[in-house]
Amino acid sequence: MANATEKILITGALGQIGSELTNKLVELHGAENVIATDIQKFDKNHTNAGFYERMDVSNTALVQQIVKDYEITTVYHLASLLSGTSEKNPQFAWKLNVEPLLNFLEMAKEGKLKKIFWPSSIAVFGRGIPKENVGQEVVLNPSTVYGISKLAGEKWCEYYHEKFGVDVRSIRYPGLISWKTPAGGGTTDYAVEIYYEAVEKGKYTSFISENTAMPMLYMDDAIDATLQLMAAPSESISVRTSYNLGGMSFTPKELASEIKNIIPEFEIDYQPDFRQAIADSWPASIDDAVAKKDWGLKYQYGIKEMSEDMISNLRKKLCHS
Ligand code: SER
């Protein structure tokens, strides 16, 4: 049941995750308790939160003022630069992906916030571990700018929890697939683009090679997992860095064949770009037993159900019959 006194702030609320999570939080807590923020101008198609603030998360003073003015208790801090974009602008990625998180952690330490959700990523993994079934507690050795920033963020979360009792919770999201709001700049985003182009053009050129498997998750399952984690009693959260989430694993070739079952004329070819090296540095599959045990993680969508849902929604959205 929703906590009546909970006041929720979302950063990156117009992004791929934010746009869907915000509306779900509105359903659960009421529009008057949800404050959506993003660096973009307000877009009423993307949020039905009770309040919208145009906010750059790097503006520490503004963020603190908004938290105070709305008497925020809970933050979902989603604003971030994804892996591909981070490689092109390392310093900005570090600044955006780490410093605003520290600002929220400090506010929580000072008692100005009660609970924080912050997304990490499979990008924290890297060299020196097996590709398959990567467990919760392995050596983290990322080779990308994005992975470095997420690993640092995870350690800051754990530090603030251990030293100051800050209630911060996190998930290492795999690639997230959704049809409502496009992603931007991620390595796993081929698995979103492929559906748009399959529906619009009947063909797709993948920037990831045909046999590269990566862990992926349908947005509905990602939102459910996030809300489940945030609703769990604090004592059951044994991981204060970030929880592994495996979702499903597939290659571009396997995804293309699933799409062909629905759109038989669909064609794919492959032209790997710089993101191939990023994908090669990530696991092919993830073991998420700890999240299952601690807070009951489960999934509804496999590759088939996801493909059917994506294509039928994109057909409506993109005006195809
Ligand atoms: N989807 C992200 C990316 O590719 C991974 O967390 O950047």
CSV table of C-alpha atoms and ligand atoms in Angstrom, one decimal:
chain,number,residue,atom,x,y,z
A,1,MET,CA,0.0,0.0,0.0
A,2,ALA,CA,1.2,3.5,-0.8
A,3,ASN,CA,2.6,5.5,2.1
A,4,ALA,CA,0.5,8.6,2.3
A,5,THR,CA,3.4,10.8,3.5
A,6,GLU,CA,5.8,9.7,0.7
A,7,LYS,CA,6.7,12.6,-1.6
A,8,ILE,CA,8.6,11.4,-4.6
A,9,LEU,CA,11.1,13.2,-6.9
A,10,ILE,CA,12.2,11.6,-10.2
A,11,THR,CA,15.2,12.9,-12.2
A,12,GLY,CA,15.4,12.0,-15.8
A,13,ALA,CA,11.6,11.7,-15.7
A,14,LEU,CA,11.2,12.2,-19.5
A,15,GLY,CA,13.8,9.5,-20.3
A,16,GLN,CA,13.3,5.9,-21.3
A,17,ILE,CA,12.8,4.5,-17.8
A,18,GLY,CA,11.6,7.8,-16.2
A,19,SER,CA,8.6,8.3,-18.4
A,20,GLU,CA,7.2,4.9,-17.5
A,21,LEU,CA,8.3,4.8,-13.9
A,22,THR,CA,6.8,8.2,-13.2
A,23,ASN,CA,3.3,7.2,-14.5
A,24,LYS,CA,3.4,4.0,-12.4
A,25,LEU,CA,4.4,6.0,-9.3
A,26,VAL,CA,1.5,8.3,-10.0
A,27,GLU,CA,-0.9,5.3,-10.1
A,28,LEU,CA,0.5,4.1,-6.8
A,29,HIS,CA,1.0,7.3,-4.8
A,30,GLY,CA,-1.3,9.9,-6.5
A,31,ALA,CA,-0.2,12.7,-8.9
A,32,GLU,CA,0.0,15.2,-6.0
A,33,ASN,CA,2.8,13.2,-4.5
A,34,VAL,CA,5.0,12.8,-7.6
A,35,ILE,CA,7.3,15.6,-8.8
A,36,ALA,CA,8.8,14.9,-12.2
A,37,THR,CA,12.0,16.6,-13.2
A,38,ASP,CA,14.2,16.6,-16.3
A,39,ILE,CA,16.6,18.8,-18.2
A,40,GLN,CA,14.1,18.9,-21.1
A,41,LYS,CA,11.2,21.2,-21.4
A,42,PHE,CA,7.9,19.9,-20.0
A,43,ASP,CA,6.2,17.4,-22.3
A,44,LYS,CA,2.7,16.5,-21.2
A,45,ASN,CA,2.7,13.4,-23.4
A,46,HIS,CA,5.4,11.9,-21.2
A,47,THR,CA,4.3,12.5,-17.6
A,48,ASN,CA,1.1,12.8,-15.6
A,49,ALA,CA,2.9,13.7,-12.4
A,50,GLY,CA,1.3,16.4,-10.4
A,51,PHE,CA,4.3,18.7,-10.7
A,52,TYR,CA,7.0,19.2,-13.3
A,53,GLU,CA,10.3,21.1,-12.7
A,54,ARG,CA,12.9,21.7,-15.4
A,55,MET,CA,16.0,20.8,-13.5
A,56,ASP,CA,19.6,20.2,-14.4
A,57,VAL,CA,20.8,17.6,-11.8
A,58,SER,CA,24.2,19.1,-11.8
A,59,ASN,CA,22.8,22.3,-10.3
A,60,THR,CA,23.4,21.3,-6.7
A,61,ALA,CA,21.7,24.4,-5.2
A,62,LEU,CA,18.6,24.1,-7.4
A,63,VAL,CA,18.3,20.3,-6.6
A,64,GLN,CA,18.5,21.1,-2.9
A,65,GLN,CA,15.9,23.8,-3.1
A,66,ILE,CA,13.4,21.6,-5.0
A,67,VAL,CA,13.9,18.8,-2.5
A,68,LYS,CA,13.2,21.3,0.3
A,69,ASP,CA,10.2,23.1,-1.4
A,70,TYR,CA,8.3,19.9,-2.1
A,71,GLU,CA,9.3,18.2,1.2
A,72,ILE,CA,10.6,15.3,-0.8
A,73,THR,CA,11.1,12.0,1.0
A,74,THR,CA,12.1,9.6,-1.8
A,75,VAL,CA,14.2,10.1,-4.9
A,76,TYR,CA,14.4,8.0,-8.0
A,77,HIS,CA,17.6,9.5,-9.5
A,78,LEU,CA,17.6,8.3,-13.1
A,79,ALA,CA,19.4,11.1,-15.0
A,80,SER,CA,22.5,9.6,-16.6
A,81,LEU,CA,24.6,9.4,-19.8
A,82,LEU,CA,24.6,5.9,-21.3
A,83,SER,CA,27.6,3.9,-22.4
A,84,GLY,CA,28.0,5.0,-26.0
A,85,THR,CA,27.5,8.7,-25.3
A,86,SER,CA,29.8,8.5,-22.2
A,87,GLU,CA,32.7,7.2,-24.4
A,88,LYS,CA,32.4,10.3,-26.5
A,89,ASN,CA,32.4,12.7,-23.5
A,90,PRO,CA,34.2,11.1,-20.5
A,91,GLN,CA,34.5,14.1,-18.3
A,92,PHE,CA,30.9,15.1,-18.7
A,93,ALA,CA,29.8,11.5,-18.1
A,94,TRP,CA,31.8,11.4,-14.8
A,95,LYS,CA,30.3,14.7,-13.7
A,96,LEU,CA,26.7,13.8,-14.6
A,97,ASN,CA,26.8,10.1,-13.5
A,98,VAL,CA,28.5,10.6,-10.2
A,99,GLU,CA,28.3,14.1,-8.6
A,100,PRO,CA,24.5,14.5,-8.5
A,101,LEU,CA,24.3,11.1,-6.8
A,102,LEU,CA,26.7,12.3,-4.1
A,103,ASN,CA,24.5,15.4,-3.6
A,104,PHE,CA,21.4,13.2,-3.0
A,105,LEU,CA,23.4,10.9,-0.7
A,106,GLU,CA,24.6,13.9,1.3
A,107,MET,CA,21.0,15.2,1.6
A,108,ALA,CA,19.9,11.7,2.9
A,109,LYS,CA,22.8,11.7,5.4
A,110,GLU,CA,21.6,15.1,6.7
A,111,GLY,CA,18.1,13.7,7.1
A,112,LYS,CA,16.6,15.7,4.2
A,113,LEU,CA,15.7,12.5,2.3
A,114,LYS,CA,14.5,9.1,3.5
A,115,LYS,CA,15.1,6.8,0.6
A,116,ILE,CA,17.0,6.9,-2.7
A,117,PHE,CA,16.8,4.6,-5.8
A,118,TRP,CA,19.8,4.8,-8.2
A,119,PRO,CA,20.3,2.6,-11.2
A,120,SER,CA,23.6,0.9,-11.9
A,121,SER,CA,24.3,-1.3,-14.9
A,122,ILE,CA,25.8,-4.5,-16.2
A,123,ALA,CA,28.5,-2.1,-17.4
A,124,VAL,CA,30.2,-2.5,-14.0
A,125,PHE,CA,31.5,-5.9,-15.1
A,126,GLY,CA,34.6,-6.2,-17.3
A,127,ARG,CA,37.8,-8.2,-17.7
A,128,GLY,CA,38.8,-11.2,-15.7
A,129,ILE,CA,35.5,-13.0,-15.1
A,130,PRO,CA,33.6,-15.7,-17.1
A,131,LYS,CA,31.1,-14.4,-19.6
A,132,GLU,CA,28.2,-16.6,-18.5
A,133,ASN,CA,26.0,-16.5,-15.4
A,134,VAL,CA,28.0,-13.8,-13.7
A,135,GLY,CA,27.3,-13.7,-10.0
A,136,GLN,CA,26.6,-10.9,-7.5
A,137,GLU,CA,30.1,-10.9,-5.9
A,138,VAL,CA,32.7,-11.0,-8.6
A,139,VAL,CA,35.7,-8.8,-9.4
A,140,LEU,CA,34.4,-5.6,-11.0
A,141,ASN,CA,36.8,-4.4,-13.6
A,142,PRO,CA,35.0,-2.2,-16.1
A,143,SER,CA,36.8,-0.8,-19.2
A,144,THR,CA,34.3,1.8,-20.2
A,145,VAL,CA,33.7,5.4,-19.0
A,146,TYR,CA,30.1,4.5,-18.2
A,147,GLY,CA,31.1,1.4,-16.3
A,148,ILE,CA,33.7,3.3,-14.2
A,149,SER,CA,31.1,5.9,-13.3
A,150,LYS,CA,28.5,3.2,-12.3
A,151,LEU,CA,31.1,1.3,-10.2
A,152,ALA,CA,32.1,4.5,-8.4
A,153,GLY,CA,28.4,5.3,-7.8
A,154,GLU,CA,27.8,1.8,-6.4
A,155,LYS,CA,30.6,2.1,-3.9
A,156,TRP,CA,29.4,5.6,-2.8
A,157,CYS,CA,25.9,4.1,-2.2
A,158,GLU,CA,27.4,1.3,-0.1
A,159,TYR,CA,29.7,3.8,1.8
A,160,TYR,CA,26.8,6.1,2.7
A,161,HIS,CA,24.7,3.1,3.8
A,162,GLU,CA,27.4,1.6,6.0
A,163,LYS,CA,28.7,4.9,7.5
A,164,PHE,CA,25.6,6.9,7.8
A,165,GLY,CA,22.7,4.4,7.5
A,166,VAL,CA,21.4,6.0,4.3
A,167,ASP,CA,18.6,3.9,2.8
A,168,VAL,CA,19.8,3.7,-0.9
A,169,ARG,CA,18.9,0.9,-3.1
A,170,SER,CA,20.1,0.0,-6.6
A,171,ILE,CA,19.7,-2.4,-9.5
A,172,ARG,CA,22.3,-3.3,-12.2
A,173,TYR,CA,19.9,-3.0,-15.1
A,174,PRO,CA,20.7,-5.1,-18.2
A,175,GLY,CA,19.7,-3.6,-21.6
A,176,LEU,CA,16.2,-2.2,-21.2
A,177,ILE,CA,13.7,-2.7,-24.1
A,178,SER,CA,10.6,-0.5,-24.4
A,179,TRP,CA,8.3,1.1,-27.0
A,180,LYS,CA,7.0,4.2,-25.2
A,181,THR,CA,10.1,6.4,-25.0
A,182,PRO,CA,13.2,5.7,-27.1
A,183,ALA,CA,16.5,5.1,-25.3
A,184,GLY,CA,19.5,7.1,-26.3
A,185,GLY,CA,23.2,6.3,-26.6
A,186,GLY,CA,23.3,2.8,-25.1
A,187,THR,CA,25.1,-0.3,-26.4
A,188,THR,CA,22.1,-2.5,-25.8
A,189,ASP,CA,19.9,0.0,-27.7
A,190,TYR,CA,20.2,-2.0,-30.9
A,191,ALA,CA,17.6,-4.3,-29.3
A,192,VAL,CA,15.2,-1.3,-29.2
A,193,GLU,CA,16.0,0.2,-32.6
A,194,ILE,CA,15.6,-3.2,-34.3
A,195,TYR,CA,11.9,-3.2,-33.5
A,196,TYR,CA,11.3,0.3,-34.7
A,197,GLU,CA,13.0,-0.4,-38.0
A,198,ALA,CA,11.4,-3.8,-38.4
A,199,VAL,CA,7.9,-2.2,-38.1
A,200,GLU,CA,8.8,0.9,-40.2
A,201,LYS,CA,11.1,-0.4,-42.9
A,202,GLY,CA,11.2,-4.2,-42.6
A,203,LYS,CA,15.0,-4.2,-42.3
A,204,TYR,CA,17.7,-3.2,-39.8
A,205,THR,CA,21.5,-2.8,-39.8
A,206,SER,CA,22.8,-3.8,-36.4
A,207,PHE,CA,25.8,-2.1,-34.8
A,208,ILE,CA,26.3,-5.2,-32.7
A,209,SER,CA,27.6,-8.4,-34.4
A,210,GLU,CA,25.2,-11.3,-34.9
A,211,ASN,CA,26.5,-13.7,-32.2
A,212,THR,CA,27.1,-11.2,-29.3
A,213,ALA,CA,24.8,-12.1,-26.4
A,214,MET,CA,23.9,-9.5,-23.8
A,215,PRO,CA,21.5,-9.6,-20.9
A,216,MET,CA,18.2,-7.7,-21.6
A,217,LEU,CA,15.0,-6.9,-19.8
A,218,TYR,CA,11.6,-5.7,-20.9
A,219,MET,CA,10.6,-2.4,-19.4
A,220,ASP,CA,7.5,-3.7,-17.6
A,221,ASP,CA,9.7,-6.2,-15.7
A,222,ALA,CA,12.2,-3.5,-15.0
A,223,ILE,CA,9.6,-1.2,-13.5
A,224,ASP,CA,8.1,-4.0,-11.4
A,225,ALA,CA,11.5,-5.0,-10.1
A,226,THR,CA,12.3,-1.4,-9.2
A,227,LEU,CA,9.1,-1.0,-7.3
A,228,GLN,CA,9.5,-4.3,-5.6
A,229,LEU,CA,13.0,-3.4,-4.4
A,230,MET,CA,11.8,-0.1,-3.1
A,231,ALA,CA,8.9,-1.6,-1.2
A,232,ALA,CA,11.0,-4.3,0.5
A,233,PRO,CA,11.7,-4.0,4.2
A,234,SER,CA,15.1,-2.4,4.8
A,235,GLU,CA,16.3,-5.5,6.7
A,236,SER,CA,15.9,-7.8,3.7
A,237,ILE,CA,18.2,-5.7,1.5
A,238,SER,CA,21.6,-7.4,1.9
A,239,VAL,CA,23.2,-5.7,-1.1
A,240,ARG,CA,23.9,-2.0,-0.8
A,241,THR,CA,26.1,-1.6,-3.8
A,242,SER,CA,23.6,-2.8,-6.5
A,243,TYR,CA,21.6,-6.0,-7.3
A,244,ASN,CA,22.4,-8.2,-10.3
A,245,LEU,CA,19.4,-8.5,-12.6
A,246,GLY,CA,19.7,-11.1,-15.4
A,247,GLY,CA,16.5,-10.8,-17.4
A,248,MET,CA,17.0,-12.8,-20.6
A,249,SER,CA,20.0,-13.2,-22.8
A,250,PHE,CA,20.0,-13.2,-26.6
A,251,THR,CA,22.1,-12.3,-29.6
A,252,PRO,CA,21.0,-10.0,-32.5
A,253,LYS,CA,20.6,-13.1,-34.6
A,254,GLU,CA,18.3,-14.7,-32.1
A,255,LEU,CA,16.3,-11.5,-31.7
A,256,ALA,CA,16.0,-11.2,-35.5
A,257,SER,CA,14.7,-14.7,-35.8
A,258,GLU,CA,12.1,-14.0,-33.2
A,259,ILE,CA,11.0,-10.9,-35.1
A,260,LYS,CA,10.8,-12.9,-38.3
A,261,ASN,CA,8.2,-15.1,-36.7
A,262,ILE,CA,6.0,-12.0,-36.6
A,263,ILE,CA,7.2,-10.1,-39.6
A,264,PRO,CA,8.4,-12.8,-42.0
A,265,GLU,CA,9.9,-10.4,-44.6
A,266,PHE,CA,12.2,-8.8,-42.0
A,267,GLU,CA,15.8,-8.7,-42.9
A,268,ILE,CA,18.9,-7.9,-40.9
A,269,ASP,CA,22.6,-7.2,-41.6
A,270,TYR,CA,25.5,-6.3,-39.4
A,271,GLN,CA,27.9,-3.4,-39.3
A,272,PRO,CA,29.5,-3.4,-35.9
A,273,ASP,CA,30.8,0.1,-34.7
A,274,PHE,CA,32.7,1.2,-31.6
A,275,ARG,CA,29.9,-0.2,-29.4
A,276,GLN,CA,30.9,-3.7,-30.3
A,277,ALA,CA,34.0,-3.4,-28.1
A,278,ILE,CA,31.8,-2.2,-25.2
A,279,ALA,CA,29.5,-5.2,-25.7
A,280,ASP,CA,32.5,-7.5,-25.8
A,281,SER,CA,33.6,-6.3,-22.4
A,282,TRP,CA,30.2,-7.1,-20.8
A,283,PRO,CA,28.7,-10.4,-19.6
A,284,ALA,CA,26.5,-12.5,-21.8
A,285,SER,CA,24.3,-13.6,-18.9
A,286,ILE,CA,23.8,-12.7,-15.3
A,287,ASP,CA,22.9,-14.7,-12.2
A,288,ASP,CA,20.3,-12.8,-10.1
A,289,ALA,CA,19.7,-15.4,-7.4
A,290,VAL,CA,20.4,-12.8,-4.6
A,291,ALA,CA,17.6,-10.4,-5.8
A,292,LYS,CA,15.2,-13.4,-6.1
A,293,LYS,CA,16.1,-14.5,-2.5
A,294,ASP,CA,16.2,-11.0,-0.9
A,295,TRP,CA,13.1,-9.3,-2.4
A,296,GLY,CA,11.4,-11.8,-4.6
A,297,LEU,CA,12.5,-10.7,-8.1
A,298,LYS,CA,10.5,-12.3,-10.9
A,299,TYR,CA,9.9,-11.8,-14.6
A,300,GLN,CA,6.8,-12.0,-16.8
A,301,TYR,CA,8.4,-11.5,-20.2
A,302,GLY,CA,10.6,-13.8,-22.3
A,303,ILE,CA,11.9,-12.9,-25.8
A,304,LYS,CA,8.7,-14.1,-27.5
A,305,GLU,CA,6.2,-12.3,-25.2
A,306,MET,CA,8.4,-9.2,-25.4
A,307,SER,CA,8.6,-9.3,-29.2
A,308,GLU,CA,4.8,-9.7,-29.6
A,309,ASP,CA,4.1,-6.8,-27.2
A,310,MET,CA,6.8,-4.5,-28.8
A,311,ILE,CA,5.6,-5.1,-32.3
A,312,SER,CA,1.9,-4.7,-31.6
A,313,ASN,CA,2.4,-1.5,-29.7
A,314,LEU,CA,4.9,0.0,-32.2
A,315,ARG,CA,2.5,-0.8,-35.0
A,316,LYS,CA,-0.2,1.3,-33.2
A,317,LYS,CA,2.3,4.0,-32.3
A,318,LEU,CA,3.8,4.3,-35.7
A,319,CYS,CA,0.4,4.1,-37.4
A,320,HIS,CA,0.8,0.8,-39.2
A,321,SER,CA,-2.0,-1.6,-39.2
B,1,SER,N1,21.7,0.0,-21.6
B,1,SER,C1,22.9,0.5,-21.1
B,1,SER,C2,23.8,0.9,-22.1
B,1,SER,O1,23.9,0.2,-23.1
B,1,SER,C3,23.5,-0.6,-20.2
B,1,SER,O2,23.2,-0.3,-18.9
B,1,SER,O3,24.5,1.9,-22.0
